[in-house]
Amino acid sequence: MQMFYNDLKERERLIAESRPEDLCCHSCGRLFAPSWDHLEGQWGYPEITDSGICRQCRKLQHIRQNMETCLKHAGVPPKYLHCSFENFQVMDENRMCVNACGHYLSHPRPDFPGLYLYENCGTGKTHLAAAIVRKLLLKGKQVVFTCVPRLCFEIKKAFHNNCKVTEQDAIQAYVSCEYLVLDDLGVEKPTEWVKKTLGYIIYERDNMFKPTIITSNLSLDEMSHQVDHRIASRIAGMGPVVRVQGPDWRLKQYLS
Ligand SMILES: [Zn+2]
């Protein structure tokens, strides 16, 4: 028994002696410690891929190379797949808003993680929201982009008998995702069921400090009167409220 123990100690010493240096990811430069692979009987770097970059960098590379698919998968509609900050028309009227979106992305506040963008139709709210999704995906975040009608449709689908997903599961998916982008909130007068469901998702996310990004035609004052004052006051406490401003581009294009 003692001999076996000594053998084991000796083996451990030899393994420790043969430990190679930490390995650097070629992309981000982070160092990764080796770990002993008991099956292979050798040192390895499970966090470093065959191409010499770490798993996180490999994941981000995959996202960059397949951005359109990732945006579609996140729920961004085809019309907005091309939208980025680079191709957003910045003018004096909306410069503050674009800066606010940039600041939101570069200085995340865990205690104040929401963002509310509002303005009349056609001022580029959805473009900005899609551009934010693109940036978040590039940071490796998990994002769900949806609008209220689609969210309700997905949850109601679960009412049908043959559906394997229950209503609660469908709602939970919106509660638990890392980032939720709700486009065009308040565009139509919500039913009691919509208010209740939406309220639940927003409250739950707020209680867990989960970032929710909302675009709307309504100011929070208008939201309070036309949708629900509790939802509006909850949103006000979740993060910055930013007016997009700028001329109405849909109208401008139509008139030119
Ligand atoms: Zn890396």
mmCIF file of C-alpha atoms and ligand atoms in Angstrom:
data_model
loop_
_atom_site.group_PDB
_atom_site.id
_atom_site.type_symbol
_atom_site.label_atom_id
_atom_site.label_comp_id
_atom_site.label_asym_id
_atom_site.label_seq_id
_atom_site.Cartn_x
_atom_site.Cartn_y
_atom_site.Cartn_z
ATOM 1 C CA MET A 1 0.000 0.000 0.000
ATOM 2 C CA GLN A 2 2.835 2.359 0.981
ATOM 3 C CA MET A 3 4.637 1.504 -2.281
ATOM 4 C CA PHE A 4 1.549 2.302 -4.311
ATOM 5 C CA TYR A 5 1.270 5.630 -2.499
ATOM 6 C CA ASN A 6 4.928 6.430 -3.184
ATOM 7 C CA ASP A 7 4.487 5.566 -6.864
ATOM 8 C CA LEU A 8 1.547 7.889 -7.014
ATOM 9 C CA LYS A 9 3.486 10.705 -5.357
ATOM 10 C CA GLU A 10 6.387 10.165 -7.764
ATOM 11 C CA ARG A 11 4.039 10.206 -10.719
ATOM 12 C CA GLU A 12 2.441 13.442 -9.524
ATOM 13 C CA ARG A 13 5.891 14.983 -9.123
ATOM 14 C CA LEU A 14 6.899 14.017 -12.668
ATOM 15 C CA ILE A 15 3.670 15.414 -14.075
ATOM 16 C CA ALA A 16 4.136 18.693 -12.179
ATOM 17 C CA GLU A 17 7.721 18.900 -13.405
ATOM 18 C CA SER A 18 6.683 18.481 -17.033
ATOM 19 C CA ARG A 19 4.048 21.258 -16.798
ATOM 20 C CA PRO A 20 4.480 23.507 -19.839
ATOM 21 C CA GLU A 21 4.210 27.312 -19.779
ATOM 22 C CA ASP A 22 0.876 29.124 -19.952
ATOM 23 C CA LEU A 23 -0.227 29.614 -23.548
ATOM 24 C CA CYS A 24 -1.200 32.971 -25.022
ATOM 25 C CA CYS A 25 -4.283 33.397 -27.264
ATOM 26 C CA HIS A 26 -3.058 34.825 -30.600
ATOM 27 C CA SER A 27 -6.113 37.029 -30.823
ATOM 28 C CA CYS A 28 -6.821 38.562 -27.393
ATOM 29 C CA GLY A 29 -3.450 37.911 -25.769
ATOM 30 C CA ARG A 30 -4.920 36.347 -22.631
ATOM 31 C CA LEU A 31 -2.834 33.632 -20.981
ATOM 32 C CA PHE A 32 -4.281 30.174 -20.378
ATOM 33 C CA ALA A 33 -2.916 27.647 -17.914
ATOM 34 C CA PRO A 34 -2.393 24.063 -19.071
ATOM 35 C CA SER A 35 -4.334 21.243 -17.458
ATOM 36 C CA TRP A 36 -3.421 17.578 -17.210
ATOM 37 C CA ASP A 37 -5.528 15.391 -19.471
ATOM 38 C CA HIS A 38 -6.038 12.134 -17.568
ATOM 39 C CA LEU A 39 -7.382 10.275 -20.598
ATOM 40 C CA GLU A 40 -4.614 11.321 -22.975
ATOM 41 C CA GLY A 41 -1.954 11.246 -20.265
ATOM 42 C CA GLN A 42 -0.532 14.592 -21.294
ATOM 43 C CA TRP A 43 -0.791 18.332 -20.716
ATOM 44 C CA GLY A 44 -3.264 20.219 -22.832
ATOM 45 C CA TYR A 45 -4.961 23.602 -23.170
ATOM 46 C CA PRO A 46 -8.706 22.934 -23.236
ATOM 47 C CA GLU A 47 -9.460 26.676 -23.582
ATOM 48 C CA ILE A 48 -7.266 27.087 -26.683
ATOM 49 C CA THR A 49 -8.571 25.855 -30.059
ATOM 50 C CA ASP A 50 -6.509 24.220 -32.819
ATOM 51 C CA SER A 51 -6.127 27.581 -34.554
ATOM 52 C CA GLY A 52 -4.227 28.980 -31.553
ATOM 53 C CA ILE A 53 -6.988 31.296 -30.355
ATOM 54 C CA CYS A 54 -9.137 30.904 -27.234
ATOM 55 C CA ARG A 55 -12.702 29.574 -27.297
ATOM 56 C CA GLN A 56 -14.204 33.014 -26.645
ATOM 57 C CA CYS A 57 -12.238 34.569 -29.544
ATOM 58 C CA ARG A 58 -13.239 31.627 -31.756
ATOM 59 C CA LYS A 59 -16.892 32.209 -30.853
ATOM 60 C CA LEU A 60 -16.619 35.940 -31.625
ATOM 61 C CA GLN A 61 -14.845 35.171 -34.922
ATOM 62 C CA HIS A 62 -17.712 32.844 -35.858
ATOM 63 C CA ILE A 63 -20.237 35.614 -35.041
ATOM 64 C CA ARG A 64 -18.327 38.177 -37.170
ATOM 65 C CA GLN A 65 -18.191 35.758 -40.098
ATOM 66 C CA ASN A 66 -21.888 34.856 -39.808
ATOM 67 C CA MET A 67 -23.325 38.168 -38.638
ATOM 68 C CA GLU A 68 -26.428 38.065 -40.824
ATOM 69 C CA THR A 69 -27.405 34.582 -39.629
ATOM 70 C CA CYS A 70 -26.780 35.596 -36.005
ATOM 71 C CA LEU A 71 -28.939 38.722 -36.393
ATOM 72 C CA LYS A 72 -31.742 36.648 -37.965
ATOM 73 C CA HIS A 73 -31.427 34.106 -35.202
ATOM 74 C CA ALA A 74 -31.730 36.923 -32.618
ATOM 75 C CA GLY A 75 -35.017 37.921 -34.301
ATOM 76 C CA VAL A 76 -33.951 41.028 -36.243
ATOM 77 C CA PRO A 77 -36.331 41.374 -39.249
ATOM 78 C CA PRO A 78 -34.772 41.066 -42.753
ATOM 79 C CA LYS A 79 -35.404 44.762 -43.428
ATOM 80 C CA TYR A 80 -33.036 45.749 -40.599
ATOM 81 C CA LEU A 81 -30.270 43.164 -41.045
ATOM 82 C CA HIS A 82 -27.953 45.710 -42.689
ATOM 83 C CA CYS A 83 -28.388 48.298 -39.916
ATOM 84 C CA SER A 84 -25.282 49.412 -38.049
ATOM 85 C CA PHE A 85 -24.059 52.582 -36.351
ATOM 86 C CA GLU A 86 -21.723 53.106 -39.323
ATOM 87 C CA ASN A 87 -24.608 53.429 -41.791
ATOM 88 C CA PHE A 88 -26.917 55.417 -39.505
ATOM 89 C CA GLN A 89 -27.363 58.987 -40.689
ATOM 90 C CA VAL A 90 -26.081 61.161 -37.863
ATOM 91 C CA MET A 91 -27.276 64.757 -37.790
ATOM 92 C CA ASP A 92 -27.242 67.536 -35.231
ATOM 93 C CA GLU A 93 -30.744 66.540 -34.081
ATOM 94 C CA ASN A 94 -29.931 62.918 -33.323
ATOM 95 C CA ARG A 95 -26.234 63.151 -32.407
ATOM 96 C CA MET A 96 -26.981 63.108 -28.679
ATOM 97 C CA CYS A 97 -29.090 59.992 -29.064
ATOM 98 C CA VAL A 98 -26.405 58.149 -31.084
ATOM 99 C CA ASN A 99 -23.827 59.164 -28.471
ATOM 100 C CA ALA A 100 -26.141 57.904 -25.729
ATOM 101 C CA CYS A 101 -26.450 54.519 -27.489
ATOM 102 C CA GLY A 102 -22.647 54.348 -27.844
ATOM 103 C CA HIS A 103 -22.225 55.215 -24.183
ATOM 104 C CA TYR A 104 -24.806 52.609 -23.223
ATOM 105 C CA LEU A 105 -22.736 49.945 -25.003
ATOM 106 C CA SER A 106 -19.307 51.078 -23.826
ATOM 107 C CA HIS A 107 -20.237 51.806 -20.190
ATOM 108 C CA PRO A 108 -22.691 49.085 -19.121
ATOM 109 C CA ARG A 109 -24.308 49.823 -15.746
ATOM 110 C CA PRO A 110 -25.356 46.585 -14.010
ATOM 111 C CA ASP A 111 -27.669 48.553 -11.684
ATOM 112 C CA PHE A 112 -29.258 50.597 -14.507
ATOM 113 C CA PRO A 113 -29.140 48.239 -17.492
ATOM 114 C CA GLY A 114 -32.168 49.317 -19.565
ATOM 115 C CA LEU A 115 -32.522 51.748 -22.462
ATOM 116 C CA TYR A 116 -35.658 53.474 -23.743
ATOM 117 C CA LEU A 117 -35.542 55.110 -27.198
ATOM 118 C CA TYR A 118 -38.586 57.054 -28.294
ATOM 119 C CA GLU A 119 -39.691 59.352 -31.079
ATOM 120 C CA ASN A 120 -42.223 59.625 -33.901
ATOM 121 C CA CYS A 121 -42.268 57.005 -36.654
ATOM 122 C CA GLY A 122 -39.417 56.883 -39.091
ATOM 123 C CA THR A 123 -36.679 58.574 -37.079
ATOM 124 C CA GLY A 124 -34.533 55.465 -37.051
ATOM 125 C CA LYS A 125 -35.365 53.909 -33.676
ATOM 126 C CA THR A 126 -35.486 50.392 -35.115
ATOM 127 C CA HIS A 127 -32.277 51.025 -37.071
ATOM 128 C CA LEU A 128 -30.573 52.014 -33.815
ATOM 129 C CA ALA A 129 -32.053 49.039 -31.966
ATOM 130 C CA ALA A 130 -30.786 46.658 -34.685
ATOM 131 C CA ALA A 131 -27.374 48.385 -34.602
ATOM 132 C CA ILE A 132 -27.279 47.834 -30.823
ATOM 133 C CA VAL A 133 -28.120 44.139 -31.325
ATOM 134 C CA ARG A 134 -25.233 43.875 -33.816
ATOM 135 C CA LYS A 135 -22.784 45.420 -31.308
ATOM 136 C CA LEU A 136 -24.044 43.205 -28.471
ATOM 137 C CA LEU A 137 -23.649 40.069 -30.603
ATOM 138 C CA LEU A 138 -20.082 41.156 -31.421
ATOM 139 C CA LYS A 139 -19.437 41.251 -27.673
ATOM 140 C CA GLY A 140 -20.690 37.656 -27.424
ATOM 141 C CA LYS A 141 -23.984 38.586 -25.716
ATOM 142 C CA GLN A 142 -27.183 36.603 -26.140
ATOM 143 C CA VAL A 143 -29.929 38.847 -27.515
ATOM 144 C CA VAL A 144 -33.623 38.399 -28.335
ATOM 145 C CA PHE A 145 -35.135 41.073 -30.585
ATOM 146 C CA THR A 146 -38.896 41.162 -30.924
ATOM 147 C CA CYS A 147 -41.895 43.469 -31.148
ATOM 148 C CA VAL A 148 -44.946 43.256 -28.892
ATOM 149 C CA PRO A 149 -47.274 41.669 -31.508
ATOM 150 C CA ARG A 150 -44.696 38.951 -32.264
ATOM 151 C CA LEU A 151 -44.010 38.359 -28.570
ATOM 152 C CA CYS A 152 -47.765 37.916 -27.962
ATOM 153 C CA PHE A 153 -48.101 35.660 -31.008
ATOM 154 C CA GLU A 154 -45.291 33.394 -29.767
ATOM 155 C CA ILE A 155 -46.818 33.162 -26.282
ATOM 156 C CA LYS A 156 -50.351 32.557 -27.609
ATOM 157 C CA LYS A 157 -49.039 29.812 -29.894
ATOM 158 C CA ALA A 158 -48.319 27.904 -26.691
ATOM 159 C CA PHE A 159 -52.068 27.893 -25.897
ATOM 160 C CA HIS A 160 -52.651 25.390 -28.668
ATOM 161 C CA ASN A 161 -53.070 21.837 -27.552
ATOM 162 C CA ASN A 162 -50.398 20.181 -29.677
ATOM 163 C CA CYS A 163 -47.687 22.622 -28.703
ATOM 164 C CA LYS A 164 -44.937 21.107 -26.549
ATOM 165 C CA VAL A 165 -43.990 24.531 -25.160
ATOM 166 C CA THR A 166 -46.296 25.757 -22.380
ATOM 167 C CA GLU A 167 -47.375 29.380 -22.055
ATOM 168 C CA GLN A 168 -45.141 29.687 -18.996
ATOM 169 C CA ASP A 169 -42.127 28.335 -20.932
ATOM 170 C CA ALA A 170 -42.763 30.809 -23.739
ATOM 171 C CA ILE A 171 -42.957 33.738 -21.296
ATOM 172 C CA GLN A 172 -39.904 32.500 -19.402
ATOM 173 C CA ALA A 173 -37.802 32.613 -22.575
ATOM 174 C CA TYR A 174 -38.350 36.402 -22.687
ATOM 175 C CA VAL A 175 -37.743 36.771 -18.950
ATOM 176 C CA SER A 176 -34.491 34.834 -18.890
ATOM 177 C CA CYS A 177 -32.674 35.880 -22.086
ATOM 178 C CA GLU A 178 -29.549 37.965 -21.454
ATOM 179 C CA TYR A 179 -30.716 41.020 -23.456
ATOM 180 C CA LEU A 180 -34.287 41.657 -24.615
ATOM 181 C CA VAL A 181 -35.018 44.259 -27.286
ATOM 182 C CA LEU A 182 -38.699 45.215 -27.549
ATOM 183 C CA ASP A 183 -39.311 47.186 -30.711
ATOM 184 C CA ASP A 184 -42.236 49.586 -31.141
ATOM 185 C CA LEU A 185 -43.854 49.216 -27.736
ATOM 186 C CA GLY A 186 -47.177 51.022 -27.486
ATOM 187 C CA VAL A 187 -47.791 51.163 -31.224
ATOM 188 C CA GLU A 188 -51.302 49.809 -30.648
ATOM 189 C CA LYS A 189 -53.568 49.909 -27.628
ATOM 190 C CA PRO A 190 -52.836 46.739 -25.647
ATOM 191 C CA THR A 191 -55.487 44.406 -24.283
ATOM 192 C CA GLU A 192 -55.543 43.553 -20.560
ATOM 193 C CA TRP A 193 -53.829 40.240 -21.345
ATOM 194 C CA VAL A 194 -51.025 42.003 -23.253
ATOM 195 C CA LYS A 195 -50.536 44.517 -20.413
ATOM 196 C CA LYS A 196 -50.394 41.734 -17.845
ATOM 197 C CA THR A 197 -47.964 39.613 -19.856
ATOM 198 C CA LEU A 198 -45.749 42.525 -20.845
ATOM 199 C CA GLY A 199 -45.816 43.906 -17.307
ATOM 200 C CA TYR A 200 -44.764 40.534 -15.928
ATOM 201 C CA ILE A 201 -41.820 40.220 -18.364
ATOM 202 C CA ILE A 202 -40.641 43.794 -17.692
ATOM 203 C CA TYR A 203 -41.007 43.513 -13.878
ATOM 204 C CA GLU A 204 -39.220 40.166 -13.727
ATOM 205 C CA ARG A 205 -36.342 41.397 -15.869
ATOM 206 C CA ASP A 206 -36.067 44.598 -13.838
ATOM 207 C CA ASN A 207 -36.052 42.647 -10.568
ATOM 208 C CA MET A 208 -33.105 40.602 -11.852
ATOM 209 C CA PHE A 209 -31.267 43.644 -13.351
ATOM 210 C CA LYS A 210 -31.550 42.127 -16.819
ATOM 211 C CA PRO A 211 -31.065 44.646 -19.634
ATOM 212 C CA THR A 212 -34.213 45.454 -21.613
ATOM 213 C CA ILE A 213 -33.973 47.836 -24.558
ATOM 214 C CA ILE A 214 -37.275 49.346 -25.658
ATOM 215 C CA THR A 215 -38.189 51.517 -28.638
ATOM 216 C CA SER A 216 -41.493 53.358 -28.794
ATOM 217 C CA ASN A 217 -43.436 56.110 -30.509
ATOM 218 C CA LEU A 218 -44.517 57.264 -27.074
ATOM 219 C CA SER A 219 -42.788 59.339 -24.435
ATOM 220 C CA LEU A 220 -43.026 57.750 -20.985
ATOM 221 C CA ASP A 221 -45.739 60.280 -20.105
ATOM 222 C CA GLU A 222 -47.766 59.132 -23.101
ATOM 223 C CA MET A 223 -46.964 55.500 -22.287
ATOM 224 C CA SER A 224 -48.305 56.087 -18.804
ATOM 225 C CA HIS A 225 -51.658 57.349 -20.145
ATOM 226 C CA GLN A 226 -52.060 55.188 -23.235
ATOM 227 C CA VAL A 227 -50.580 51.873 -22.103
ATOM 228 C CA ASP A 228 -50.090 51.482 -18.371
ATOM 229 C CA HIS A 229 -48.699 53.810 -15.726
ATOM 230 C CA ARG A 230 -47.033 50.990 -13.772
ATOM 231 C CA ILE A 231 -45.168 49.730 -16.857
ATOM 232 C CA ALA A 232 -44.109 53.312 -17.682
ATOM 233 C CA SER A 233 -42.802 54.012 -14.194
ATOM 234 C CA ARG A 234 -40.973 50.681 -14.126
ATOM 235 C CA ILE A 235 -39.286 51.514 -17.448
ATOM 236 C CA ALA A 236 -38.286 54.960 -16.134
ATOM 237 C CA GLY A 237 -36.302 53.308 -13.340
ATOM 238 C CA MET A 238 -34.582 50.724 -15.562
ATOM 239 C CA GLY A 239 -32.178 52.890 -17.558
ATOM 240 C CA PRO A 240 -31.702 56.065 -19.578
ATOM 241 C CA VAL A 241 -34.695 57.450 -21.490
ATOM 242 C CA VAL A 242 -33.527 58.917 -24.788
ATOM 243 C CA ARG A 243 -35.457 60.897 -27.363
ATOM 244 C CA VAL A 244 -34.205 60.058 -30.851
ATOM 245 C CA GLN A 245 -35.270 63.336 -32.510
ATOM 246 C CA GLY A 246 -34.358 64.280 -36.070
ATOM 247 C CA PRO A 247 -36.655 64.616 -39.093
ATOM 248 C CA ASP A 248 -39.006 61.852 -40.116
ATOM 249 C CA TRP A 249 -37.041 59.944 -42.758
ATOM 250 C CA ARG A 250 -39.946 57.908 -44.102
ATOM 251 C CA LEU A 251 -41.848 61.100 -44.780
ATOM 252 C CA LYS A 252 -38.790 62.828 -46.231
ATOM 253 C CA GLN A 253 -38.137 59.956 -48.664
ATOM 254 C CA TYR A 254 -41.802 59.873 -49.613
ATOM 255 C CA LEU A 255 -41.872 63.604 -50.381
ATOM 256 C CA SER A 256 -38.612 63.727 -52.368
HETATM 257 ZN ZN ZN B 1 -8.676 35.036 -27.091
#
